Every structure is written in C-alpha cells, then in structure tokens.
Amino acid sequence: MNKELMEALDILEREKEISKETLFEAIENSLITACKNHFGKADNVKVEIDRDTCDFLCYAEKEVTEEVEDPVLQIALAQAQEISENAKVGDMIRVEIKSKEFGRIATQNAKSVILQKIREEERSVIYNQYFEKEKDVVTGIVQRYVGRNISINLGKADAILNENEQVRGENFRPTERIKVYILEVKNTPKGPRILVSRTHPELVKRLFESEVTEIKDGTVEIMSIAREAGSRTKIAVRSNNPNVDAVGACVGINGARVNSIVDELCGEKIDIVNWDENPGNLIQNALSPAKIVAVFADPDEKTAKVVVPDYQLSLAIGKEGQNARLAARLTGYKIDIKSETQAKDAPGFRYEDYLYDDEEEYEEESYEGEEYTGDYEEGYAEEDYEDAGEYVEEETSAQE
C-alpha cells in the first residue's frame, strides 16, 4: 500500500507539478479531519508520515488519570500501563489510532480534503505559471467561439480573446495555432482567468524580440511602436552598435525576419524606420515613404509643422490620414502637414523656419509586406491612398 501511495505521489508531482511535501500535508490534514469526524474532536490528534517510506502513524496524546472523565482526552492508568509499563498519573501518553476503524463518512471527508487540496494546488501552479508570462506572447490553439469571443487553449489553461481584442478581418478555425499577447491573469475560485489580445502594440514588439537576435541581445533597441491592428504598424528602432544597421537587422535577408512576423499578423503592413534624438529628423523618418521638404518641431509644445512637395501631400497624409496619424503616435508630436503651395499662402510663412540645421538628403528603407525595397516611392503601393490617381498625375506633370 505504501509503495502504491509513493507511486501516486510521484505521478501527481510529475504531471501536475504539485510538490510531494504539499501532498503529505494534505494527507495529514485529511487524517486529522477524519479523527475529528469519528471522535467529535481532534485537538490532541497528531499525524506523522515518513517522507521516504510513506509509513504513517496517527495517534492521540492523552493524559493518564485515575478516573476518566473525557475518553477522548484522558486514559485510565491501567490502560496506559498496557501501552507503557512506566506510565503514571499525570503523564501524557501516545495512543495509536487505527485509521481502518474510521466510519464511511469520516473516510469520505478525508478523501474530500485531499482532493480539494490537490485542486487548489493545481490552480495555484497554473496561475503562477501564466502570471509569470503576463505581458508576453504565447502560442495557443483555437478551441471554439463563445458568442463573439474566442476560447484559446494555452496548454494547461484556456484563455479568452474578447471581441474588442480581435483584429477585424481575422477569422480563425478550430485547432488553428495562433500567437496571442497575455494582457492579464486573474486568480478566481474557479481557476485562473486569462485575457489575451491580438491588437496590442506590444504583440508586435514581442514578435520582433523573438525573431530578431539583435533585439534579444540588446544590440538593437525598439524605441517606439504605433499600430492600427490589421492594417499598418510603424516601428522606430535604433542600434547601440555603430556597425549594425537597425532597420536591416529587423528586416533580415530578403525580408525573411519581418516576413515571418507579417505572416503571423495575417498580412499587416509594417514600416521600420530609424529612431533619431532630433525630433525633426524623427518626424521626417516617421512620415516615410513621403519626401519631406522641411520640418519645424516645437519640443515644448510637442507640435510640428511639416512641408511636403505638392505631389507628395496625399502620400504623406496617407489613406484616411493613416500615415500621418501613425507618425504622430510614433513620435508623440501633433503634426500639421502642408504642401509647399499651402505653406507659402499661409500668413506669416517663412520658409527658413522650416529648414533643418543639417540639410542632408535622407534616404530610408521600408518594408511593404511581400516586397522589401530601399526606394520608398517605388516600393509603396499607390492603391493604399485615396488620392493615388491625383498623385501619379501630378508627379508625371512635374517630371515633364
């Protein structure tokens, strides 16, 4: 019996990651509970279990008296001397309790105590395991749709992907494997409740950290992320090593690294730009692929005025203002974009106010999903913008 008990404890420890010491304590408490149910009280009951052999001893400490008033707490001198010849009145003596004498109800209660402790420990282990993964990315298997929410199995626990954390247009089939960002892990009486997201900007950051070795070891640092889930993400990176190109490291050979992230995000476009401490340069980078004529940034007010060529205005603003909106989130500046014609017609306009101290032509690289190119204008899809037709026509006229 003791060998079987030891094997059962080993299995529980291995499969449910519950320590043997916790299980031994559960067994001790269950025996004490059984004694209380059998005798009515168990204040003087002790249980000892050998951790190596699983042999256990259940006994009651009773006071030796001439006359027994409470048989649970006291024992007659004659009975005590049968256990120990040297027993005398006033001594405390151990009286062994046979667990086989317990009634059916007491045995059932003892069993319930053990099972309850195992369930509590199992929930605690799962909670601690996933609490450590909070604010991280894990892989889960789509189980089923619960209303408009999705139940996702993470291995030892199920997570809930709420409707407002889902990306529009993404449809998953049962048994499909997806990566999710753990927003929060709550400990409830029914077990851990795990909330996950597919729209959080940190999801993109964690995916880059897992895919790009230079980010993982700190050579390349992600400084800022702006995301409109399902459509486009802008990410600003910088290199802590002058010999490492931050954008190139994130893109990978032939776009291999960023391609895997785009595939995981179901085709979401990703723009990778260089971070710059100069707010003017940073805003110029963030507005790529549009060409910028001049920028005037006010660090105190966190505002910026940007001048672009007339034919680049729609490109700088983007479809439904997306490019400008993401650039504003990425930089933290409120950006006002004007074409050269609009800027010159504005009252009090002075062109020199918009010029950089360093008038170097800036060239940035961008990734556009399936094709990666160093030339923004050629690599950008014209159909992404509402005024694409006007932009092409004006550019042709300018070239002529």
mmCIF file of N, CA and C in Angstrom, residues 102-208:
data_model
loop_
_atom_site.group_PDB
_atom_site.id
_atom_site.type_symbol
_atom_site.label_atom_id
_atom_site.label_comp_id
_atom_site.label_asym_id
_atom_site.label_seq_id
_atom_site.Cartn_x
_atom_site.Cartn_y
_atom_site.Cartn_z
ATOM 1 N N PHE A 102 -12.131 4.019 11.142
ATOM 2 C CA PHE A 102 -12.953 5.177 10.792
ATOM 3 C C PHE A 102 -14.201 4.720 10.031
ATOM 4 N N GLY A 103 -15.280 5.431 10.248
ATOM 5 C CA GLY A 103 -16.509 5.121 9.544
ATOM 6 C C GLY A 103 -16.473 5.602 8.099
ATOM 7 N N ARG A 104 -17.523 5.241 7.356
ATOM 8 C CA ARG A 104 -17.585 5.592 5.941
ATOM 9 C C ARG A 104 -17.607 7.105 5.734
ATOM 10 N N ILE A 105 -18.373 7.812 6.574
ATOM 11 C CA ILE A 105 -18.487 9.262 6.422
ATOM 12 C C ILE A 105 -17.148 9.934 6.700
ATOM 13 N N ALA A 106 -16.460 9.476 7.761
ATOM 14 C CA ALA A 106 -15.165 10.062 8.100
ATOM 15 C C ALA A 106 -14.163 9.826 6.979
ATOM 16 N N THR A 107 -14.220 8.633 6.373
ATOM 17 C CA THR A 107 -13.310 8.314 5.265
ATOM 18 C C THR A 107 -13.600 9.188 4.045
ATOM 19 N N GLN A 108 -14.891 9.381 3.740
ATOM 20 C CA GLN A 108 -15.263 10.228 2.610
ATOM 21 C C GLN A 108 -14.812 11.671 2.827
ATOM 22 N N ASN A 109 -14.939 12.162 4.058
ATOM 23 C CA ASN A 109 -14.496 13.524 4.365
ATOM 24 C C ASN A 109 -12.985 13.662 4.208
ATOM 25 N N ALA A 110 -12.262 12.626 4.623
ATOM 26 C CA ALA A 110 -10.803 12.648 4.470
ATOM 27 C C ALA A 110 -10.427 12.681 2.993
ATOM 28 N N LYS A 111 -11.140 11.888 2.194
ATOM 29 C CA LYS A 111 -10.887 11.879 0.748
ATOM 30 C C LYS A 111 -11.162 13.252 0.143
ATOM 31 N N SER A 112 -12.257 13.883 0.580
ATOM 32 C CA SER A 112 -12.614 15.212 0.049
ATOM 33 C C SER A 112 -11.550 16.248 0.374
ATOM 34 N N VAL A 113 -10.979 16.162 1.576
ATOM 35 C CA VAL A 113 -9.923 17.102 1.973
ATOM 36 C C VAL A 113 -8.712 16.969 1.063
ATOM 37 N N ILE A 114 -8.328 15.729 0.754
ATOM 38 C CA ILE A 114 -7.167 15.505 -0.110
ATOM 39 C C ILE A 114 -7.434 16.034 -1.520
ATOM 40 N N LEU A 115 -8.590 15.706 -2.088
ATOM 41 C CA LEU A 115 -8.915 16.150 -3.443
ATOM 42 C C LEU A 115 -9.012 17.668 -3.539
ATOM 43 N N GLN A 116 -9.600 18.273 -2.500
ATOM 44 C CA GLN A 116 -9.715 19.729 -2.500
ATOM 45 C C GLN A 116 -8.343 20.392 -2.484
ATOM 46 N N LYS A 117 -7.439 19.846 -1.691
ATOM 47 C CA LYS A 117 -6.083 20.398 -1.616
ATOM 48 C C LYS A 117 -5.365 20.245 -2.951
ATOM 49 N N ILE A 118 -5.563 19.094 -3.600
ATOM 50 C CA ILE A 118 -4.921 18.864 -4.903
ATOM 51 C C ILE A 118 -5.448 19.864 -5.930
ATOM 52 N N ARG A 119 -6.764 20.100 -5.944
ATOM 53 C CA ARG A 119 -7.345 21.056 -6.896
ATOM 54 C C ARG A 119 -6.831 22.465 -6.639
ATOM 55 N N GLU A 120 -6.764 22.846 -5.359
ATOM 56 C CA GLU A 120 -6.274 24.184 -5.011
ATOM 57 C C GLU A 120 -4.829 24.370 -5.457
ATOM 58 N N GLU A 121 -4.006 23.362 -5.208
ATOM 59 C CA GLU A 121 -2.604 23.459 -5.594
ATOM 60 C C GLU A 121 -2.445 23.477 -7.109
ATOM 61 N N GLU A 122 -3.275 22.699 -7.795
ATOM 62 C CA GLU A 122 -3.211 22.667 -9.256
ATOM 63 C C GLU A 122 -3.554 24.041 -9.836
ATOM 64 N N ARG A 123 -4.607 24.671 -9.299
ATOM 65 C CA ARG A 123 -4.984 26.015 -9.754
ATOM 66 C C ARG A 123 -3.885 27.021 -9.434
ATOM 67 N N SER A 124 -3.283 26.870 -8.259
ATOM 68 C CA SER A 124 -2.217 27.791 -7.865
ATOM 69 C C SER A 124 -1.000 27.658 -8.778
ATOM 70 N N VAL A 125 -0.650 26.410 -9.129
ATOM 71 C CA VAL A 125 0.502 26.183 -10.009
ATOM 72 C C VAL A 125 0.247 26.789 -11.386
ATOM 73 N N ILE A 126 -0.957 26.581 -11.916
ATOM 74 C CA ILE A 126 -1.296 27.123 -13.244
ATOM 75 C C ILE A 126 -1.306 28.640 -13.211
ATOM 76 N N TYR A 127 -1.880 29.211 -12.152
ATOM 77 C CA TYR A 127 -1.914 30.669 -12.036
ATOM 78 C C TYR A 127 -0.503 31.243 -12.017
ATOM 79 N N ASN A 128 0.365 30.671 -11.187
ATOM 80 C CA ASN A 128 1.738 31.181 -11.095
ATOM 81 C C ASN A 128 2.482 31.027 -12.421
ATOM 82 N N GLN A 129 2.222 29.927 -13.114
ATOM 83 C CA GLN A 129 2.889 29.667 -14.384
ATOM 84 C C GLN A 129 2.530 30.725 -15.420
ATOM 85 N N TYR A 130 1.245 31.073 -15.518
ATOM 86 C CA TYR A 130 0.826 32.046 -16.535
ATOM 87 C C TYR A 130 0.962 33.484 -16.054
ATOM 88 N N PHE A 131 0.972 33.683 -14.734
ATOM 89 C CA PHE A 131 1.210 35.035 -14.217
ATOM 90 C C PHE A 131 2.616 35.499 -14.571
ATOM 91 N N GLU A 132 3.564 34.555 -14.588
ATOM 92 C CA GLU A 132 4.936 34.885 -14.995
ATOM 93 C C GLU A 132 5.010 35.264 -16.470
ATOM 94 N N LYS A 133 4.046 34.789 -17.274
ATOM 95 C CA LYS A 133 4.030 35.090 -18.702
ATOM 96 C C LYS A 133 3.174 36.306 -19.042
ATOM 97 N N GLU A 134 2.634 36.972 -18.025
ATOM 98 C CA GLU A 134 1.829 38.170 -18.283
ATOM 99 C C GLU A 134 2.684 39.219 -19.001
ATOM 100 N N LYS A 135 2.086 39.909 -19.959
ATOM 101 C CA LYS A 135 2.780 40.887 -20.814
ATOM 102 C C LYS A 135 3.790 40.205 -21.738
ATOM 103 N N ASP A 136 3.503 38.958 -22.103
ATOM 104 C CA ASP A 136 4.367 38.232 -23.027
ATOM 105 C C ASP A 136 3.503 37.540 -24.081
ATOM 106 N N VAL A 137 4.154 36.976 -25.082
ATOM 107 C CA VAL A 137 3.442 36.317 -26.176
ATOM 108 C C VAL A 137 3.539 34.807 -26.010
ATOM 109 N N VAL A 138 2.408 34.128 -26.185
ATOM 110 C CA VAL A 138 2.374 32.672 -26.113
ATOM 111 C C VAL A 138 1.621 32.145 -27.338
ATOM 112 N N THR A 139 1.823 30.877 -27.631
ATOM 113 C CA THR A 139 1.110 30.228 -28.728
ATOM 114 C C THR A 139 -0.054 29.432 -28.173
ATOM 115 N N GLY A 140 -1.222 29.599 -28.772
ATOM 116 C CA GLY A 140 -2.409 28.891 -28.323
ATOM 117 C C GLY A 140 -3.122 28.227 -29.489
ATOM 118 N N ILE A 141 -4.046 27.337 -29.153
ATOM 119 C CA ILE A 141 -4.846 26.630 -30.150
ATOM 120 C C ILE A 141 -6.292 27.090 -30.028
ATOM 121 N N VAL A 142 -6.863 27.536 -31.134
ATOM 122 C CA VAL A 142 -8.255 27.991 -31.135
ATOM 123 C C VAL A 142 -9.161 26.809 -30.812
ATOM 124 N N GLN A 143 -10.000 26.985 -29.782
ATOM 125 C CA GLN A 143 -10.900 25.917 -29.368
ATOM 126 C C GLN A 143 -12.280 26.073 -29.994
ATOM 127 N N ARG A 144 -12.919 27.191 -29.681
ATOM 128 C CA ARG A 144 -14.288 27.401 -30.153
ATOM 129 C C ARG A 144 -14.644 28.868 -29.972
ATOM 130 N N TYR A 145 -15.739 29.272 -30.613
ATOM 131 C CA TYR A 145 -16.277 30.619 -30.448
ATOM 132 C C TYR A 145 -17.321 30.592 -29.330
ATOM 133 N N VAL A 146 -17.170 31.509 -28.385
ATOM 134 C CA VAL A 146 -18.131 31.665 -27.290
ATOM 135 C C VAL A 146 -18.831 32.997 -27.511
ATOM 136 N N GLY A 147 -19.955 32.972 -28.217
ATOM 137 C CA GLY A 147 -20.558 34.226 -28.647
ATOM 138 C C GLY A 147 -19.645 34.852 -29.685
ATOM 139 N N ARG A 148 -19.199 36.079 -29.399
ATOM 140 C CA ARG A 148 -18.245 36.738 -30.292
ATOM 141 C C ARG A 148 -16.820 36.654 -29.761
ATOM 142 N N ASN A 149 -16.662 36.029 -28.623
ATOM 143 C CA ASN A 149 -15.338 35.822 -28.060
ATOM 144 C C ASN A 149 -14.794 34.467 -28.525
ATOM 145 N N ILE A 150 -13.489 34.301 -28.372
ATOM 146 C CA ILE A 150 -12.845 33.059 -28.804
ATOM 147 C C ILE A 150 -12.141 32.424 -27.610
ATOM 148 N N SER A 151 -12.381 31.138 -27.410
ATOM 149 C CA SER A 151 -11.683 30.388 -26.364
ATOM 150 C C SER A 151 -10.427 29.776 -26.970
ATOM 151 N N ILE A 152 -9.290 30.044 -26.323
ATOM 152 C CA ILE A 152 -7.998 29.581 -26.842
ATOM 153 C C ILE A 152 -7.302 28.750 -25.770
ATOM 154 N N ASN A 153 -6.900 27.539 -26.150
ATOM 155 C CA ASN A 153 -6.200 26.660 -25.227
ATOM 156 C C ASN A 153 -4.709 26.973 -25.241
ATOM 157 N N LEU A 154 -4.160 27.270 -24.060
ATOM 158 C CA LEU A 154 -2.741 27.603 -23.943
ATOM 159 C C LEU A 154 -1.909 26.444 -23.410
ATOM 160 N N GLY A 155 -2.521 25.288 -23.292
ATOM 161 C CA GLY A 155 -1.801 24.128 -22.773
ATOM 162 C C GLY A 155 -2.485 23.594 -21.540
ATOM 163 N N LYS A 156 -2.237 24.250 -20.395
ATOM 164 C CA LYS A 156 -2.835 23.817 -19.137
ATOM 165 C C LYS A 156 -4.018 24.683 -18.733
ATOM 166 N N ALA A 157 -4.296 25.702 -19.506
ATOM 167 C CA ALA A 157 -5.410 26.597 -19.185
ATOM 168 C C ALA A 157 -5.992 27.166 -20.470
ATOM 169 N N ASP A 158 -7.241 27.604 -20.379
ATOM 170 C CA ASP A 158 -7.898 28.249 -21.507
ATOM 171 C C ASP A 158 -7.898 29.753 -21.306
ATOM 172 N N ALA A 159 -7.710 30.484 -22.394
ATOM 173 C CA ALA A 159 -7.726 31.947 -22.357
ATOM 174 C C ALA A 159 -8.905 32.450 -23.176
ATOM 175 N N ILE A 160 -9.305 33.696 -22.897
ATOM 176 C CA ILE A 160 -10.416 34.319 -23.607
ATOM 177 C C ILE A 160 -9.885 35.470 -24.462
ATOM 178 N N LEU A 161 -10.172 35.407 -25.759
ATOM 179 C CA LEU A 161 -9.859 36.508 -26.672
ATOM 180 C C LEU A 161 -11.156 37.264 -26.916
ATOM 181 N N ASN A 162 -11.316 38.393 -26.200
ATOM 182 C CA ASN A 162 -12.551 39.167 -26.296
ATOM 183 C C ASN A 162 -12.692 39.810 -27.671
ATOM 184 N N GLU A 163 -13.924 40.175 -28.005
ATOM 185 C CA GLU A 163 -14.201 40.751 -29.321
ATOM 186 C C GLU A 163 -13.394 42.023 -29.554
ATOM 187 N N ASN A 164 -13.281 42.879 -28.506
ATOM 188 C CA ASN A 164 -12.565 44.149 -28.688
ATOM 189 C C ASN A 164 -11.056 43.981 -28.750
ATOM 190 N N GLU A 165 -10.547 42.753 -28.518
ATOM 191 C CA GLU A 165 -9.117 42.469 -28.638
ATOM 192 C C GLU A 165 -8.806 41.673 -29.910
ATOM 193 N N GLN A 166 -9.822 41.481 -30.740
ATOM 194 C CA GLN A 166 -9.634 40.770 -32.001
ATOM 195 C C GLN A 166 -9.410 41.763 -33.132
ATOM 196 N N VAL A 167 -8.647 41.346 -34.124
ATOM 197 C CA VAL A 167 -8.376 42.176 -35.294
ATOM 198 C C VAL A 167 -9.487 41.952 -36.317
ATOM 199 N N ARG A 168 -10.023 43.053 -36.812
ATOM 200 C CA ARG A 168 -11.079 42.942 -37.818
ATOM 201 C C ARG A 168 -10.556 42.224 -39.056
ATOM 202 N N GLY A 169 -11.359 41.310 -39.541
ATOM 203 C CA GLY A 169 -10.973 40.583 -40.746
ATOM 204 C C GLY A 169 -10.277 39.267 -40.469
ATOM 205 N N GLU A 170 -9.810 39.059 -39.230
ATOM 206 C CA GLU A 170 -9.160 37.792 -38.885
ATOM 207 C C GLU A 170 -10.221 36.760 -38.497
ATOM 208 N N ASN A 171 -10.245 35.653 -39.186
ATOM 209 C CA ASN A 171 -11.165 34.555 -38.881
ATOM 210 C C ASN A 171 -10.354 33.291 -38.658
ATOM 211 N N PHE A 172 -10.536 32.704 -37.487
ATOM 212 C CA PHE A 172 -9.760 31.523 -37.130
ATOM 213 C C PHE A 172 -10.649 30.290 -37.104
ATOM 214 N N ARG A 173 -10.071 29.166 -37.461
ATOM 215 C CA ARG A 173 -10.774 27.893 -37.430
ATOM 216 C C ARG A 173 -10.336 27.107 -36.196
ATOM 217 N N PRO A 174 -11.215 26.277 -35.650
ATOM 218 C CA PRO A 174 -10.820 25.418 -34.525
ATOM 219 C C PRO A 174 -9.591 24.591 -34.869
ATOM 220 N N THR A 175 -8.718 24.417 -33.895
ATOM 221 C CA THR A 175 -7.429 23.702 -33.960
ATOM 222 C C THR A 175 -6.334 24.540 -34.618
ATOM 223 N N GLU A 176 -6.639 25.766 -35.053
ATOM 224 C CA GLU A 176 -5.614 26.616 -35.655
ATOM 225 C C GLU A 176 -4.711 27.191 -34.564
ATOM 226 N N ARG A 177 -3.408 27.241 -34.830
ATOM 227 C CA ARG A 177 -2.449 27.754 -33.854
ATOM 228 C C ARG A 177 -2.178 29.229 -34.135
ATOM 229 N N ILE A 178 -2.294 30.055 -33.105
ATOM 230 C CA ILE A 178 -2.055 31.499 -33.240
ATOM 231 C C ILE A 178 -1.240 31.991 -32.047
ATOM 232 N N LYS A 179 -0.583 33.124 -32.249
ATOM 233 C CA LYS A 179 0.154 33.760 -31.161
ATOM 234 C C LYS A 179 -0.699 34.890 -30.581
ATOM 235 N N VAL A 180 -0.730 34.976 -29.257
ATOM 236 C CA VAL A 180 -1.521 35.995 -28.579
ATOM 237 C C VAL A 180 -0.680 36.642 -27.484
ATOM 238 N N TYR A 181 -1.061 37.859 -27.132
ATOM 239 C CA TYR A 181 -0.377 38.621 -26.078
ATOM 240 C C TYR A 181 -1.206 38.531 -24.802
ATOM 241 N N ILE A 182 -0.605 38.079 -23.715
ATOM 242 C CA ILE A 182 -1.334 37.924 -22.451
ATOM 243 C C ILE A 182 -1.477 39.291 -21.778
ATOM 244 N N LEU A 183 -2.724 39.769 -21.720
ATOM 245 C CA LEU A 183 -2.994 41.064 -21.106
ATOM 246 C C LEU A 183 -3.016 40.984 -19.591
ATOM 247 N N GLU A 184 -3.750 39.996 -19.068
ATOM 248 C CA GLU A 184 -3.957 39.933 -17.623
ATOM 249 C C GLU A 184 -4.267 38.504 -17.202
ATOM 250 N N VAL A 185 -3.788 38.144 -16.024
ATOM 251 C CA VAL A 185 -4.095 36.834 -15.438
ATOM 252 C C VAL A 185 -4.723 37.071 -14.068
ATOM 253 N N LYS A 186 -5.985 36.657 -13.921
ATOM 254 C CA LYS A 186 -6.704 36.852 -12.657
ATOM 255 C C LYS A 186 -6.861 35.507 -11.957
ATOM 256 N N ASN A 187 -6.741 35.534 -10.631
ATOM 257 C CA ASN A 187 -6.931 34.320 -9.838
ATOM 258 C C ASN A 187 -8.360 34.299 -9.319
ATOM 259 N N THR A 188 -9.148 33.332 -9.743
ATOM 260 C CA THR A 188 -10.548 33.227 -9.336
ATOM 261 C C THR A 188 -10.775 31.880 -8.654
ATOM 262 N N PRO A 189 -11.890 31.734 -7.918
ATOM 263 C CA PRO A 189 -12.174 30.445 -7.262
ATOM 264 C C PRO A 189 -12.280 29.286 -8.239
ATOM 265 N N LYS A 190 -12.633 29.561 -9.484
ATOM 266 C CA LYS A 190 -12.758 28.512 -10.483
ATOM 267 C C LYS A 190 -11.464 28.279 -11.262
ATOM 268 N N GLY A 191 -10.405 28.954 -10.850
ATOM 269 C CA GLY A 191 -9.133 28.814 -11.549
ATOM 270 C C GLY A 191 -8.715 30.127 -12.192
ATOM 271 N N PRO A 192 -7.532 30.155 -12.781
ATOM 272 C CA PRO A 192 -7.045 31.403 -13.385
ATOM 273 C C PRO A 192 -7.881 31.812 -14.597
ATOM 274 N N ARG A 193 -8.178 33.106 -14.689
ATOM 275 C CA ARG A 193 -8.865 33.661 -15.860
ATOM 276 C C ARG A 193 -7.842 34.472 -16.636
ATOM 277 N N ILE A 194 -7.584 34.056 -17.868
ATOM 278 C CA ILE A 194 -6.520 34.657 -18.676
ATOM 279 C C ILE A 194 -7.148 35.431 -19.834
ATOM 280 N N LEU A 195 -6.794 36.707 -19.924
ATOM 281 C CA LEU A 195 -7.286 37.557 -21.000
ATOM 282 C C LEU A 195 -6.136 37.813 -21.972
ATOM 283 N N VAL A 196 -6.375 37.611 -23.268
ATOM 284 C CA VAL A 196 -5.329 37.771 -24.277
ATOM 285 C C VAL A 196 -5.781 38.751 -25.354
ATOM 286 N N SER A 197 -4.811 39.184 -26.172
ATOM 287 C CA SER A 197 -5.099 40.192 -27.198
ATOM 288 C C SER A 197 -4.332 39.890 -28.479
ATOM 289 N N ARG A 198 -4.941 40.294 -29.602
ATOM 290 C CA ARG A 198 -4.262 40.257 -30.900
ATOM 291 C C ARG A 198 -4.044 41.665 -31.438
ATOM 292 N N THR A 199 -4.546 42.680 -30.735
ATOM 293 C CA THR A 199 -4.473 44.055 -31.233
ATOM 294 C C THR A 199 -3.431 44.896 -30.505
ATOM 295 N N HIS A 200 -2.903 44.439 -29.396
ATOM 296 C CA HIS A 200 -1.998 45.240 -28.581
ATOM 297 C C HIS A 200 -0.672 45.499 -29.314
ATOM 298 N N PRO A 201 -0.158 46.746 -29.274
ATOM 299 C CA PRO A 201 1.127 47.041 -29.931
ATOM 300 C C PRO A 201 2.283 46.201 -29.402
ATOM 301 N N GLU A 202 2.205 45.810 -28.120
ATOM 302 C CA GLU A 202 3.281 45.008 -27.541
ATOM 303 C C GLU A 202 3.391 43.635 -28.206
ATOM 304 N N LEU A 203 2.304 43.180 -28.830
ATOM 305 C CA LEU A 203 2.366 41.916 -29.554
ATOM 306 C C LEU A 203 3.418 41.989 -30.654
ATOM 307 N N VAL A 204 3.428 43.099 -31.399
ATOM 308 C CA VAL A 204 4.411 43.272 -32.468
ATOM 309 C C VAL A 204 5.818 43.348 -31.879
ATOM 310 N N LYS A 205 5.952 44.065 -30.767
ATOM 311 C CA LYS A 205 7.266 44.213 -30.136
ATOM 312 C C LYS A 205 7.812 42.853 -29.698
ATOM 313 N N ARG A 206 6.962 42.052 -29.055
ATOM 314 C CA ARG A 206 7.413 40.729 -28.588
ATOM 315 C C ARG A 206 7.756 39.810 -29.757
ATOM 316 N N LEU A 207 7.012 39.918 -30.841
ATOM 317 C CA LEU A 207 7.312 39.093 -32.013
ATOM 318 C C LEU A 207 8.674 39.453 -32.597
ATOM 319 N N PHE A 208 8.993 40.758 -32.632
ATOM 320 C CA PHE A 208 10.310 41.180 -33.109
ATOM 321 C C PHE A 208 11.406 40.697 -32.164
#
